[in-house]
Amino acid sequence: MKWTHCFVLCLFVLLSSLSKEAFAQATSQCSGEASINETFSNGARWEMCWESRIRENLVLSDVHYTPPNGIRKRILSSARLSQLHVAYDDSDVTYNDVTQYGLGGGYRVNLAPADCPNGDLLYEQTRPAICRWRSKGQDNYRTASRSVSAESLTLFSVSQVGAYAYIVTWKFFSDGAIEPQIGATGALQRSSDKTELPFGRVLKGDNETLWLSHTHNYYWRLDFDLGLSAADDVVTESRTQLLQNGQRQTKVERFTTEQARVIDSDSPVSWEIWDNLSGDTPGANDSGYRIEPIRYGHRLERKEKEPYTEFDFFVTVANECERFASQNARFNPDCLNHVAQFVNDESLIDADISLWHRVSFHHVPRNEDQRHMHTHWDGFAIEPVNIHKSTPGIDLANNRAPVLVAIEDKLNPVGLLIDWQLVANDADGDSIRYAAKNLPDGLSITDSGHVTGTLTQVGSFDVSIAYSDEIAKSEDTFTWSVQEANQVKTGKSGFLGAAGAWLVIIFLPLVLLRLLLRLCAKL
Amino acid sequence: MLSSKLSKLLIYFGTLLHASQALAMQCDEGQRFEHSFASGASWTFCAALDEHHALELQQLHYQAPGDISRRVLQHLHLGQTLVHYHDEPKANVLIGENKLGGQSLKILNDQICDGELHNVGNTMPTLCSFVRDSGLLAKYNLRPGLHGQQYQLFSVSEYQGLTLQVQIGLSEDGRIAPSVTLSGQATSTTTDARFGTALLNPITNEPMIGTQATVLYTWRMAFAMNDDEQNDTVEEFNFKLEPSLGNRRPMIVTNLTTEALRDTNRNVFRGWRVKDINGSGYYLDPLNSGFGFSDNSNNWAQFDVALTAFNKCERHSRIGPLSSAANKPAQCKGSLDDFVNGESLLNRHPVIWYSMSRVFRPKAEDYPVISSMQTEFEIIPFDWTPTSPFEVIK
């Protein structure tokens, strides 16, 4: 073989051995200020590109997550707020702020350092466009003796549309979770001088103005591209219902065509998007993300006028032409106009998929809203499902299991008072929790391993002691014999008795023999 | 002019009176707490760790910047927690048949508490308080953004390996945010895939089906605004779409004058306000609610909200043998189904019971320890102050 052939072959083998994930890691669709790369203290990493568009303002793309000690994975090809629909209670006039005005361009507020006191400002050309804020989030997990707080990366931009200021926010957590949020602040927008009308409230200090109640409907568009291929993602819906016998059954439906779904208060629901599926329904080896609607207390529906308001969640085939949840044709004249129309029975199989989720908030004016409102936040959670092999933040591989100090079999009399502390050692210094099965009657154990009580029942008990550092669990067994008080003594004497019997067995014939010999001698 | 001076004088004396009440506040149970923010806002209250429901705040006073300290709630605590594993016919009752306080309370340490540890009647620390930044509190155009903080307290209880972090957040702007965070160990498995999720045990790598569970949290909020006068009232707000009125939504406000079981209704944006005789109040907007918790054993649990007249012994939405023993069993029996018995709310302190449910669907990330699942709601000041109390802040 010529050396050049060998070199080519070796190169081929080398390239083949590199995972496609690793190859993907080398690619990035942005650089410099437009690129965000955040590594957390647990080793997890988020990478993405951002841009500020005239309509949507903050749009994230090419979003990758690397779990702690895991492999980098593509999560989203893009994510953005796709409409901000506002309906006032006094009329059927609605506003579609993203398409009518836009959240970017001149509507985007140049942030000042005071807006971002704990973070850094990122610039688009010369304008400070977004705040990047790293913080400690809520607890990632908690056991009785330890807790870990997930860190988070917060990105936000502020858009001033009329009197309202919208804080378009994305949070990325070190445990792989994502939270899109929007904060509405600024000032109340619309009012009426007809204070007798029942469509708003007259606020303190201004008896001649009725501030109108209204609903904000936020629509997010999420273009998931999990893993290597954009065309193999699968969406399922999990719905739980109470059965007559009191159990609750969850049915999982795999979507094969585009969908528009409604949250039903009688059956808790979540939606999952999977990086392909190994079977017809999700299994232990499938991984993806779950959208759990946790802010669903308000719902604006005016389906005769705006058919898309009937639904809370949409699954569509990704189409660049389908950009806004409503008034889409305004900027894409050759395309359909709203997200309910995008759902037109296209197959989701082998298709790139977009998810759309709506959250509503009905705002009743209160005195505290004048002159400037406190932010009211809305959003939802996107959580990883089987993206990690176990709880992120717990190092299973390097955890050392506790070791119980050996317990010998026990023999005690009934009625004995027991006060016994189990002892196990843990090389990592973790707290240890204990449990026991089949303890003799009258005894109990605390989770700190303190066995107390009085033995009340004669018997032989095969006791099992489970002990755990809350990660690794071990079990030891021993036999605990409880006998009548006198039997325990008898037991000892019984042992002596048995020895006595042996003495009798061995020596009695000798004694008898001696007596016989004496008798014979006398005779 | 004279009347203006007189009213100012009255307000001045009223301010002194209320401020002196807050300062003089004695705790029947627990320990007195006070936290002030840089803006001048402050919270004053007694925190206790009840044997049955763990964390409880009493005599909760809020002082907005530039305002006086005024009481909002007399009692705030968990009124019940149900944990229903889907393959079982009944839910486990954590308060009454079990306990979240006493021996179930976990001892906290610096690793768990990124703030200040408190003993509160125990020999070991079982309560944590800390302050967290809550982001932009207000922003208007080019005015510098106003950042807010929240003061939080929590205790941690354990039930069969699960941990429940019972937490109450008190924001600078007067919001009160009770929550429970579920974590700990998911030990329940099933053999029936209808009731669980297929997983691999991360330690043994063997297949298993982790049991799904629905959790219901009921919070009890006993309002007693300002003083001990029993003059707070409860209103229900509905905003029903009227196609005949051109798709308008008239605001219908109804005074609730007798005890009632109520549902949230997301289509009419239903909410409830408790207000004092001056019109200052707090609003419960059930934004994080909507999924019902039907249950064959607990009729009351299907309702999202219950309104009752204050009764000292009606502390838990279902009184079990343990909690009734502590509450004079002859008087304290039954559940919310019994408490809501047509009593008038007039001239009584109103109590709002608010329930929320979540479904725990196990995933690999929940083994060996459940990724935290927080269930939170807020009550917000509603005309508590005549304007935003932060207007003067730069």
Tab-separated table of C-alpha atoms in Angstrom, chain A residues 88-92 109-112 114-118 133 136 138-148 156 158 160 162-165 167 171 175 185-187 198-205 213 215 238-240 242-251 262-270 272 282-285 290 292-302 304-305 312 358 360-362 364-378 383-392 394 396 433 446-447 468-473, chain B residues 84-90 103 106-109 111-114 130 132-147 150 152 154 156 158 160-161 163-165 167 173 175 181 183-185 187 193-203 207-208 212 214 237 239 241 243 245-252 264-270 273 278 281 283 285-296 357-359 361-374 376 378 380-391:
chain	number	residue	atom	x	y	z
A	88	TYR	CA	-59.308	45.679	25.099
A	89	ASP	CA	-62.499	44.917	26.984
A	90	ASP	CA	-64.439	47.890	25.634
A	91	SER	CA	-64.466	46.868	21.980
A	92	ASP	CA	-63.488	44.196	19.529
A	109	VAL	CA	-35.091	50.796	24.059
A	110	ASN	CA	-31.396	51.481	24.344
A	111	LEU	CA	-30.524	49.930	27.651
A	112	ALA	CA	-28.512	51.801	30.234
A	114	ALA	CA	-28.852	50.884	35.414
A	115	ASP	CA	-31.173	48.547	33.525
A	116	CYS	CA	-28.637	45.774	33.761
A	117	PRO	CA	-26.913	46.244	37.124
A	118	ASN	CA	-25.949	42.614	37.572
A	133	TRP	CA	-27.402	38.365	33.314
A	136	LYS	CA	-28.564	31.672	40.691
A	138	GLN	CA	-34.406	28.241	42.027
A	139	ASP	CA	-33.311	24.930	43.437
A	140	ASN	CA	-32.345	22.400	40.852
A	141	TYR	CA	-33.014	19.594	43.279
A	142	ARG	CA	-33.247	19.049	46.985
A	143	THR	CA	-32.964	16.094	49.285
A	144	ALA	CA	-33.329	16.087	53.020
A	145	SER	CA	-29.678	16.899	53.476
A	146	ARG	CA	-28.499	18.700	50.359
A	147	SER	CA	-29.670	21.034	47.655
A	148	VAL	CA	-28.247	22.430	44.478
A	156	PHE	CA	-33.579	40.407	27.958
A	158	VAL	CA	-36.930	46.076	26.290
A	160	GLN	CA	-41.440	50.473	24.210
A	162	GLY	CA	-46.940	53.086	23.046
A	163	ALA	CA	-47.116	53.453	26.803
A	164	TYR	CA	-46.232	49.829	27.412
A	165	ALA	CA	-42.685	48.590	27.891
A	167	ILE	CA	-39.291	43.004	28.596
A	171	LYS	CA	-33.739	32.146	30.658
A	175	ASP	CA	-29.962	21.853	34.268
A	185	THR	CA	-44.447	47.325	32.452
A	186	GLY	CA	-44.457	51.007	31.476
A	187	ALA	CA	-47.818	52.703	31.794
A	198	PRO	CA	-68.084	48.672	32.995
A	199	PHE	CA	-64.946	48.079	30.944
A	200	GLY	CA	-62.301	49.356	33.282
A	201	ARG	CA	-61.663	51.154	36.530
A	202	VAL	CA	-61.422	54.726	37.725
A	203	LEU	CA	-58.215	55.074	39.674
A	204	LYS	CA	-57.429	57.172	42.689
A	205	GLY	CA	-56.821	60.840	42.037
A	213	SER	CA	-59.079	46.425	31.202
A	215	THR	CA	-55.753	41.070	27.665
A	238	SER	CA	-49.644	13.502	27.380
A	239	ARG	CA	-53.099	13.856	28.912
A	240	THR	CA	-54.061	12.584	32.333
A	242	LEU	CA	-59.224	10.325	36.471
A	243	LEU	CA	-60.627	6.801	36.155
A	244	GLN	CA	-63.749	5.658	37.971
A	245	ASN	CA	-61.736	3.580	40.411
A	246	GLY	CA	-59.739	6.614	41.490
A	247	GLN	CA	-56.603	5.899	39.490
A	248	ARG	CA	-55.318	8.414	36.960
A	249	GLN	CA	-54.376	7.277	33.497
A	250	THR	CA	-52.088	9.142	31.150
A	251	LYS	CA	-52.610	8.675	27.430
A	262	VAL	CA	-56.720	23.409	23.644
A	263	ILE	CA	-55.881	23.115	27.340
A	264	ASP	CA	-58.748	21.305	29.043
A	265	SER	CA	-59.081	21.972	32.757
A	266	ASP	CA	-60.315	18.411	33.392
A	267	SER	CA	-57.241	16.717	31.980
A	268	PRO	CA	-53.762	18.036	32.773
A	269	VAL	CA	-51.675	18.122	29.640
A	270	SER	CA	-48.082	18.490	28.535
A	272	GLU	CA	-43.153	16.726	24.335
A	282	PRO	CA	-41.704	7.374	23.873
A	283	GLY	CA	-39.456	4.921	25.675
A	284	ALA	CA	-36.623	5.011	28.160
A	285	ASN	CA	-34.029	5.686	25.481
A	290	ARG	CA	-41.399	18.965	27.513
A	292	GLU	CA	-45.704	22.160	30.592
A	293	PRO	CA	-48.261	24.955	30.567
A	294	ILE	CA	-47.955	26.380	34.065
A	295	ARG	CA	-49.567	29.734	33.371
A	296	TYR	CA	-52.945	28.901	31.938
A	297	GLY	CA	-55.310	30.681	34.335
A	298	HIS	CA	-56.460	33.164	31.674
A	299	ARG	CA	-57.563	32.431	28.153
A	300	LEU	CA	-58.824	34.903	25.588
A	301	GLU	CA	-61.063	33.339	22.988
A	302	ARG	CA	-62.838	35.243	20.244
A	304	GLU	CA	-65.495	34.184	15.329
A	305	LYS	CA	-63.271	37.189	14.830
A	312	ASP	CA	-53.321	27.272	23.197
A	358	ARG	CA	-49.970	31.041	23.652
A	360	SER	CA	-52.813	35.069	28.131
A	361	PHE	CA	-52.931	37.672	30.857
A	362	HIS	CA	-55.969	39.817	31.585
A	364	VAL	CA	-57.420	44.892	35.470
A	365	PRO	CA	-56.073	48.373	36.229
A	366	ARG	CA	-55.362	49.152	39.892
A	367	ASN	CA	-54.128	52.250	41.653
A	368	GLU	CA	-50.617	50.850	41.769
A	369	ASP	CA	-50.453	50.992	37.935
A	370	GLN	CA	-50.281	54.760	37.930
A	371	ARG	CA	-48.269	56.354	36.734
A	372	HIS	CA	-45.881	53.525	36.017
A	373	MET	CA	-46.771	49.887	36.345
A	374	HIS	CA	-44.893	47.214	38.178
A	375	THR	CA	-43.897	44.445	35.810
A	376	HIS	CA	-46.312	41.563	35.406
A	377	TRP	CA	-44.557	38.484	34.135
A	378	ASP	CA	-45.886	35.709	31.927
A	383	GLU	CA	-37.803	21.177	30.582
A	384	PRO	CA	-35.383	18.485	29.411
A	385	VAL	CA	-36.670	14.918	29.344
A	386	ASN	CA	-34.005	12.207	29.403
A	387	ILE	CA	-31.489	14.669	27.943
A	388	HIS	CA	-29.404	13.713	30.965
A	389	LYS	CA	-28.913	10.160	32.153
A	390	SER	CA	-29.722	11.163	35.735
A	391	THR	CA	-30.298	14.232	37.890
A	392	PRO	CA	-27.978	16.929	36.534
A	394	ILE	CA	-25.238	14.677	40.881
A	396	LEU	CA	-23.256	9.267	40.108
A	433	ARG	CA	-30.545	7.690	55.950
A	446	THR	CA	-35.815	6.690	62.669
A	447	ASP	CA	-34.338	7.776	59.350
A	468	SER	CA	-28.480	5.370	51.646
A	469	ASP	CA	-26.568	8.561	51.028
A	470	GLU	CA	-29.605	9.547	48.901
A	471	ILE	CA	-27.758	8.499	45.780
A	472	ALA	CA	-26.459	5.003	46.408
A	473	LYS	CA	-28.580	2.579	48.381
B	84	HIS	CA	-51.813	10.901	44.439
B	85	TYR	CA	-49.727	8.199	42.804
B	86	HIS	CA	-51.646	7.414	39.663
B	87	ASP	CA	-51.803	3.656	40.155
B	88	GLU	CA	-53.419	3.997	43.575
B	89	PRO	CA	-57.136	4.546	44.162
B	90	LYS	CA	-56.655	7.258	46.775
B	103	GLN	CA	-40.185	15.234	63.074
B	106	LYS	CA	-35.497	18.818	58.122
B	107	ILE	CA	-32.600	20.460	59.834
B	108	LEU	CA	-31.131	23.080	57.525
B	109	ASN	CA	-27.518	24.086	57.113
B	111	GLN	CA	-25.232	24.383	52.229
B	112	ILE	CA	-29.018	24.382	51.917
B	113	CYS	CA	-29.650	27.938	53.079
B	114	ASP	CA	-27.949	30.713	51.165
B	130	PHE	CA	-32.801	35.001	52.167
B	132	ARG	CA	-33.068	37.415	45.938
B	133	ASP	CA	-33.110	39.859	43.068
B	134	SER	CA	-36.397	39.645	41.228
B	135	GLY	CA	-35.406	41.492	38.068
B	136	LEU	CA	-36.887	44.621	36.595
B	137	LEU	CA	-39.655	45.821	38.862
B	138	ALA	CA	-40.568	48.673	36.558
B	139	LYS	CA	-39.247	50.248	33.387
B	140	TYR	CA	-40.572	53.059	31.278
B	141	ASN	CA	-38.879	54.107	28.091
B	142	LEU	CA	-35.522	55.723	28.855
B	143	ARG	CA	-36.133	56.091	32.572
B	144	PRO	CA	-33.610	53.916	34.405
B	145	GLY	CA	-35.044	50.526	35.185
B	146	LEU	CA	-36.079	49.910	38.765
B	147	HIS	CA	-34.873	46.567	40.081
B	150	GLN	CA	-37.914	39.551	47.248
B	152	GLN	CA	-38.094	34.644	51.122
B	154	PHE	CA	-38.724	28.456	53.693
B	156	VAL	CA	-38.245	21.791	54.266
B	158	GLU	CA	-39.998	15.228	54.217
B	160	GLN	CA	-41.615	9.168	52.299
B	161	GLY	CA	-38.407	10.380	50.694
B	163	THR	CA	-39.023	16.793	50.108
B	164	LEU	CA	-41.462	19.681	50.170
B	165	GLN	CA	-39.948	23.121	50.449
B	167	GLN	CA	-41.810	28.849	50.934
B	173	ASP	CA	-43.805	45.926	45.879
B	175	ARG	CA	-46.689	40.876	46.353
B	181	THR	CA	-41.228	22.963	45.677
B	183	SER	CA	-38.061	17.303	45.135
B	184	GLY	CA	-36.400	14.438	46.996
B	185	GLN	CA	-36.493	10.841	45.956
B	187	THR	CA	-39.291	5.835	45.060
B	193	ALA	CA	-47.397	1.786	31.730
B	194	ARG	CA	-50.724	3.664	31.890
B	195	PHE	CA	-49.704	5.078	35.260
B	196	GLY	CA	-46.045	5.796	34.738
B	197	THR	CA	-43.149	6.611	32.494
B	198	ALA	CA	-40.648	4.133	31.049
B	199	LEU	CA	-37.149	4.892	32.324
B	200	LEU	CA	-33.746	3.393	32.893
B	201	ASN	CA	-32.564	3.206	36.474
B	202	PRO	CA	-29.436	5.395	36.320
B	203	ILE	CA	-27.629	3.275	38.878
B	207	PRO	CA	-35.718	-0.664	32.811
B	208	MET	CA	-38.407	0.536	35.178
B	212	GLN	CA	-46.642	9.492	37.827
B	214	THR	CA	-50.636	14.442	40.846
B	237	PHE	CA	-64.486	39.616	39.433
B	239	PHE	CA	-65.196	39.441	32.615
B	241	LEU	CA	-67.306	37.995	26.613
B	243	PRO	CA	-70.916	38.787	21.541
B	245	LEU	CA	-72.347	43.692	22.908
B	246	GLY	CA	-69.854	43.593	20.057
B	247	ASN	CA	-67.424	41.244	21.772
B	248	ARG	CA	-67.112	43.522	24.767
B	249	ARG	CA	-66.272	42.239	28.221
B	250	PRO	CA	-68.142	44.072	30.966
B	251	MET	CA	-66.586	43.791	34.389
B	252	ILE	CA	-69.000	42.162	36.827
B	264	THR	CA	-61.488	29.372	38.542
B	265	ASN	CA	-62.777	30.118	35.057
B	266	ARG	CA	-60.050	30.944	32.622
B	267	ASN	CA	-62.482	32.106	29.940
B	268	VAL	CA	-63.872	34.912	32.108
B	269	PHE	CA	-60.575	35.743	33.872
B	270	ARG	CA	-62.181	35.140	37.259
B	273	ARG	CA	-60.324	40.597	45.916
B	278	ASN	CA	-61.373	51.998	52.840
B	281	GLY	CA	-57.105	45.342	49.190
B	283	TYR	CA	-56.196	40.419	44.622
B	285	ASP	CA	-55.538	36.217	40.246
B	286	PRO	CA	-55.344	32.440	39.692
B	287	LEU	CA	-52.939	32.703	36.784
B	288	ASN	CA	-51.031	29.526	37.587
B	289	SER	CA	-54.179	27.473	37.893
B	290	GLY	CA	-56.696	25.794	35.696
B	291	PHE	CA	-56.320	22.035	35.951
B	292	GLY	CA	-58.839	20.556	38.333
B	293	PHE	CA	-58.073	17.921	40.938
B	294	SER	CA	-61.039	15.581	40.908
B	295	ASP	CA	-60.821	12.951	43.586
B	296	ASN	CA	-63.207	10.224	44.693
B	357	SER	CA	-52.345	20.977	41.263
B	358	ARG	CA	-49.381	19.763	39.232
B	359	VAL	CA	-48.593	16.459	37.585
B	361	ARG	CA	-44.205	12.902	35.107
B	362	PRO	CA	-40.925	11.139	35.921
B	363	LYS	CA	-37.934	11.475	33.602
B	364	ALA	CA	-34.291	10.440	33.786
B	365	GLU	CA	-33.484	13.807	35.359
B	366	ASP	CA	-35.611	12.813	38.388
B	367	TYR	CA	-33.339	9.927	39.411
B	368	PRO	CA	-31.884	9.580	41.910
B	369	VAL	CA	-33.325	12.972	42.942
B	370	ILE	CA	-36.375	14.719	41.495
B	371	SER	CA	-35.610	17.900	39.575
B	372	SER	CA	-37.373	20.592	41.590
B	373	MET	CA	-40.985	21.295	40.664
B	374	GLN	CA	-42.169	24.596	42.085
B	376	GLU	CA	-46.410	29.084	43.110
B	378	GLU	CA	-49.322	35.385	44.044
B	380	ILE	CA	-50.979	41.332	44.779
B	381	PRO	CA	-51.812	44.701	46.322
B	382	PHE	CA	-54.917	46.080	44.654
B	383	ASP	CA	-55.519	49.744	45.473
B	384	TRP	CA	-53.435	49.231	48.608
B	385	THR	CA	-51.705	52.512	47.838
B	386	PRO	CA	-53.167	55.417	45.822
B	387	THR	CA	-50.372	55.232	43.234
B	388	SER	CA	-47.270	53.190	42.620
B	389	PRO	CA	-45.243	53.697	45.787
B	390	PHE	CA	-42.068	53.645	43.725
B	391	GLU	CA	-42.726	56.766	41.686
